[in-house]
Short mmCIF file of C-alpha atoms in Angstrom, two decimals:
data_model
loop_
_atom_site.label_atom_id
_atom_site.label_comp_id
_atom_site.label_asym_id
_atom_site.label_seq_id
_atom_site.Cartn_x
_atom_site.Cartn_y
_atom_site.Cartn_z
CA UNK A 129 25.87 59.86 -92.15
CA UNK A 130 27.28 60.78 -88.78
CA UNK A 131 23.77 61.12 -87.34
CA UNK A 132 22.90 57.65 -88.54
CA UNK A 133 25.97 56.30 -86.77
CA UNK A 134 24.94 57.99 -83.49
CA UNK A 135 21.41 56.71 -83.92
CA UNK A 136 22.65 53.13 -84.49
CA UNK A 137 24.96 53.35 -81.48
CA UNK A 138 22.06 54.59 -79.31
CA UNK A 139 19.85 51.70 -80.41
CA UNK A 140 22.65 49.21 -79.66
CA UNK A 141 23.16 50.76 -76.20
CA UNK A 142 19.44 50.45 -75.43
CA UNK A 143 19.50 46.78 -76.48
CA UNK A 144 22.55 46.03 -74.31
CA UNK A 145 21.01 47.79 -71.27
CA UNK A 146 17.79 45.85 -71.84
CA UNK A 147 19.64 42.55 -71.95
CA UNK A 148 21.56 43.40 -68.76
CA UNK A 149 18.31 44.36 -66.96
CA UNK A 150 16.54 41.15 -67.98
CA UNK A 151 19.48 39.02 -66.82
CA UNK A 152 19.64 40.82 -63.47
CA UNK A 153 15.89 40.26 -62.89
CA UNK A 154 16.29 36.55 -63.68
CA UNK A 155 19.19 36.29 -61.26
CA UNK A 156 17.18 37.93 -58.46
CA UNK A 157 14.25 35.63 -59.19
CA UNK A 158 16.47 32.57 -59.04
CA UNK A 159 18.00 33.68 -55.72
CA UNK A 160 14.55 34.38 -54.25
CA UNK A 161 13.35 30.98 -55.39
CA UNK A 162 16.43 29.36 -53.88
CA UNK A 163 15.87 31.15 -50.57
CA UNK A 164 12.21 30.10 -50.58
CA UNK A 165 13.17 26.51 -51.31
CA UNK A 166 15.76 26.57 -48.50
CA UNK A 167 13.15 27.92 -46.07
CA UNK A 168 10.67 25.23 -47.09
CA UNK A 169 13.31 22.51 -46.62
CA UNK A 170 14.35 23.99 -43.26
CA UNK A 171 10.74 24.12 -42.00
CA UNK A 172 10.12 20.58 -43.22
CA UNK A 173 13.26 19.42 -41.42
CA UNK A 174 12.18 21.20 -38.25
CA UNK A 175 8.78 19.53 -38.40
CA UNK A 176 10.41 16.13 -38.87
CA UNK A 177 12.67 16.78 -35.88
CA UNK A 178 9.68 17.82 -33.77
CA UNK A 179 7.80 14.69 -34.80
CA UNK A 180 10.79 12.51 -33.89
CA UNK A 181 11.17 14.34 -30.58
CA UNK A 182 7.47 13.90 -29.75
CA UNK A 183 7.64 10.23 -30.75
CA UNK A 184 10.64 9.71 -28.47
CA UNK A 185 8.75 11.37 -25.60
CA UNK A 186 5.75 9.12 -26.18
CA UNK A 187 7.97 6.03 -26.28
CA UNK A 188 9.69 7.06 -23.06
CA UNK A 189 6.33 7.65 -21.36
CA UNK A 190 5.10 4.24 -22.51
CA UNK A 191 8.26 2.59 -21.19
CA UNK A 192 7.89 4.39 -17.85
CA UNK A 193 4.24 3.33 -17.58
CA UNK A 194 5.12 -0.23 -18.53
CA UNK A 195 7.86 -0.29 -15.90
CA UNK A 196 5.41 0.89 -13.25
CA UNK A 197 2.93 -1.80 -14.26
CA UNK A 198 5.62 -4.50 -14.07
CA UNK A 199 6.43 -3.79 -10.40
CA UNK A 200 4.40 -6.64 -8.91
CA UNK A 201 5.02 -9.13 -6.11
CA UNK A 202 3.69 -12.54 -5.07
CA UNK A 203 1.92 -13.17 -1.77
CA UNK A 204 0.66 -16.50 -0.43
CA UNK A 205 -2.53 -16.17 1.62
CA UNK A 206 -4.07 -19.10 3.46
CA UNK A 207 -5.97 -20.21 6.53
CA UNK A 208 -9.52 -18.97 7.12
CA UNK A 209 -10.00 -17.27 3.78
CA UNK A 210 -12.48 -18.11 1.03
CA UNK A 211 -9.86 -18.86 -1.64
CA UNK A 212 -6.37 -19.81 -0.49
CA UNK A 213 -3.56 -19.34 -2.96
CA UNK A 214 -0.73 -17.20 -4.34
CA UNK A 215 -1.78 -13.78 -5.59
CA UNK A 216 0.02 -11.26 -7.77
CA UNK A 217 -0.32 -7.69 -6.47
CA UNK A 218 1.39 -4.33 -6.77
CA UNK A 219 4.49 -3.98 -4.62
CA UNK A 220 2.91 -1.32 -2.38
CA UNK A 221 -0.27 -3.33 -1.68
CA UNK A 222 -1.73 -3.79 1.80
CA UNK A 223 -2.94 -6.99 3.46
CA UNK A 224 -6.60 -6.04 3.08
CA UNK A 225 -6.16 -5.73 -0.70
CA UNK A 226 -4.75 -9.26 -0.97
CA UNK A 227 -7.53 -10.49 1.31
CA UNK A 228 -10.11 -9.03 -1.08
CA UNK A 229 -8.54 -11.00 -3.95
CA UNK A 230 -8.84 -14.14 -1.84
CA UNK A 231 -12.58 -13.55 -1.40
CA UNK A 232 -12.37 -12.31 2.19
CA UNK A 233 -12.45 -14.16 5.50
CA UNK A 234 -14.60 -17.15 6.42
CA UNK A 235 -17.09 -17.01 9.30
CA UNK A 236 -14.67 -18.99 11.48
CA UNK A 237 -11.79 -16.52 11.03
CA UNK A 238 -10.29 -14.54 13.90
CA UNK A 239 -10.91 -11.13 12.36
CA UNK A 240 -8.68 -9.07 14.66
CA UNK A 241 -5.51 -11.17 14.54
CA UNK A 242 -3.79 -10.04 11.30
CA UNK A 243 -2.99 -6.37 10.73
CA UNK A 244 -4.92 -5.63 7.55
CA UNK A 245 -3.32 -2.20 7.10
CA UNK A 246 0.31 -3.29 6.88
CA UNK A 247 2.19 -3.43 3.59
CA UNK A 248 2.84 -6.90 2.19
CA UNK A 249 6.26 -8.27 1.22
CA UNK A 250 7.25 -10.22 -1.84
CA UNK A 251 7.15 -13.98 -1.25
CA UNK A 252 5.58 -13.82 2.20
CA UNK A 253 2.90 -16.16 3.52
CA UNK A 254 -0.02 -14.65 5.43
CA UNK A 255 -1.98 -17.06 7.62
CA UNK A 256 -5.43 -16.18 8.98
CA UNK A 257 -6.17 -18.39 12.00
CA UNK A 258 -9.60 -19.50 13.17
CA UNK A 259 -11.30 -18.28 16.35
CA UNK A 260 -10.97 -21.75 17.82
CA UNK A 261 -7.23 -21.84 17.18
CA UNK A 262 -6.83 -18.50 18.92
CA UNK A 263 -8.99 -19.49 21.90
CA UNK A 264 -7.23 -22.80 22.47
CA UNK A 265 -3.76 -21.41 21.84
CA UNK A 266 -3.15 -23.91 19.06
CA UNK A 267 -1.99 -21.20 16.68
CA UNK A 268 1.10 -19.11 17.07
CA UNK A 269 2.52 -17.17 14.13
CA UNK A 270 6.08 -17.84 15.27
CA UNK A 271 5.43 -21.58 15.49
CA UNK A 272 3.70 -21.53 12.12
CA UNK A 273 6.65 -19.82 10.44
CA UNK A 274 9.09 -22.08 12.24
CA UNK A 275 7.49 -25.09 10.60
CA UNK A 276 8.02 -23.56 7.15
CA UNK A 277 11.24 -24.32 5.30
CA UNK A 278 13.18 -21.25 4.22
CA UNK A 279 14.48 -22.33 0.82
CA UNK A 280 17.15 -19.61 0.93
CA UNK A 281 18.88 -20.98 4.02
CA UNK A 282 17.73 -24.58 4.51
CA UNK A 283 20.29 -27.37 4.55
CA UNK A 284 19.98 -30.60 2.57
CA UNK A 285 18.56 -32.36 5.64
CA UNK A 286 15.93 -29.64 6.11
CA UNK A 287 14.98 -29.58 2.42
CA UNK A 288 14.49 -33.35 2.36
CA UNK A 289 11.68 -32.96 4.92
CA UNK A 290 9.59 -31.43 2.12
CA UNK A 291 7.27 -33.83 0.29
CA UNK A 292 8.81 -35.14 -2.92
CA UNK A 293 12.24 -33.60 -2.26
CA UNK A 294 15.02 -36.15 -1.99
CA UNK A 295 18.74 -35.57 -1.52
CA UNK A 296 19.40 -35.07 -5.24
CA UNK A 297 16.73 -32.38 -5.59
CA UNK A 298 17.78 -30.77 -2.33
CA UNK A 299 21.33 -30.52 -3.65
CA UNK A 300 20.03 -28.98 -6.90
CA UNK A 301 18.18 -26.33 -4.87
CA UNK A 302 21.32 -25.44 -2.94
CA UNK A 303 23.45 -25.42 -6.11
CA UNK A 304 20.94 -23.10 -7.81
CA UNK A 305 20.86 -20.51 -5.01
CA UNK A 306 24.67 -20.57 -4.73
CA UNK A 307 24.93 -19.82 -8.44
CA UNK A 308 22.04 -17.37 -8.86
CA UNK A 309 21.54 -15.96 -5.36
CA UNK A 310 18.53 -16.12 -3.06
CA UNK A 311 15.09 -17.02 -4.32
CA UNK A 312 12.90 -13.92 -4.44
CA UNK A 313 9.57 -15.78 -4.31
CA UNK A 314 8.58 -19.33 -3.46
CA UNK A 315 7.59 -19.77 -7.14
CA UNK A 316 11.24 -19.25 -8.12
CA UNK A 317 12.01 -22.75 -6.89
CA UNK A 318 10.44 -23.98 -10.14
CA UNK A 319 13.53 -22.58 -11.89
CA UNK A 320 15.45 -25.47 -10.35
CA UNK A 321 15.85 -28.43 -12.67
CA UNK A 322 13.36 -31.18 -11.89
CA UNK A 323 10.92 -29.02 -9.93
CA UNK A 324 7.86 -28.17 -12.00
CA UNK A 325 4.27 -27.18 -11.17
CA UNK A 326 3.36 -30.65 -9.89
CA UNK A 327 6.25 -30.79 -7.43
CA UNK A 328 5.72 -27.14 -6.45
CA UNK A 329 2.04 -27.70 -5.63
CA UNK A 330 3.10 -30.33 -3.07
CA UNK A 331 5.56 -28.08 -1.24
CA UNK A 332 4.18 -24.52 -1.70
CA UNK A 333 2.39 -24.56 1.67
CA UNK A 334 5.54 -25.71 3.44
CA UNK A 335 8.15 -23.27 2.14
CA UNK A 336 8.98 -19.62 2.62
CA UNK A 337 11.59 -17.08 1.46
CA UNK A 338 13.22 -14.58 3.85
#
């Protein structure tokens, strides 16, 4: 009878040890699975962060490129050129580059008068004189610029010498520059109330900004 009791106790002990072993294995498996899941989530998060970082870099590069492309100026070119007009160019452009946009010089142009290598300025007017004007002394760059009205400094009396500009419009021009500062280009005068493309086309060859 005693032997049977020992035998029963031994069997019970084996069962208990077996149950403990199985539970410990399950616990280890669950912890391993949890660690694996954490690693997967961490790696996924890292990849998302890298993608966001790369996207931000790309956006910044696009903004920088766009900013570089936006740095343009306006130059008025006239005289003995094929196509007179106002041209939009990069801020570091040279005179010869604007001249190319205007179709080059005419046969009557004085080819050695204007420095083609110099850098252009925003809002400036470049005049190419003819050979005849240079030979007769009819053309002088200082005289030519003196005849132009500087819309950043001109008085009401000076502004009213422009075609289509009366005292009321002249006063609006002065009021605008006092409120907003100097005009950066001659085209900016169209920001003044009452001066649109039609009025600008009449005065664009007679005005300048300095």
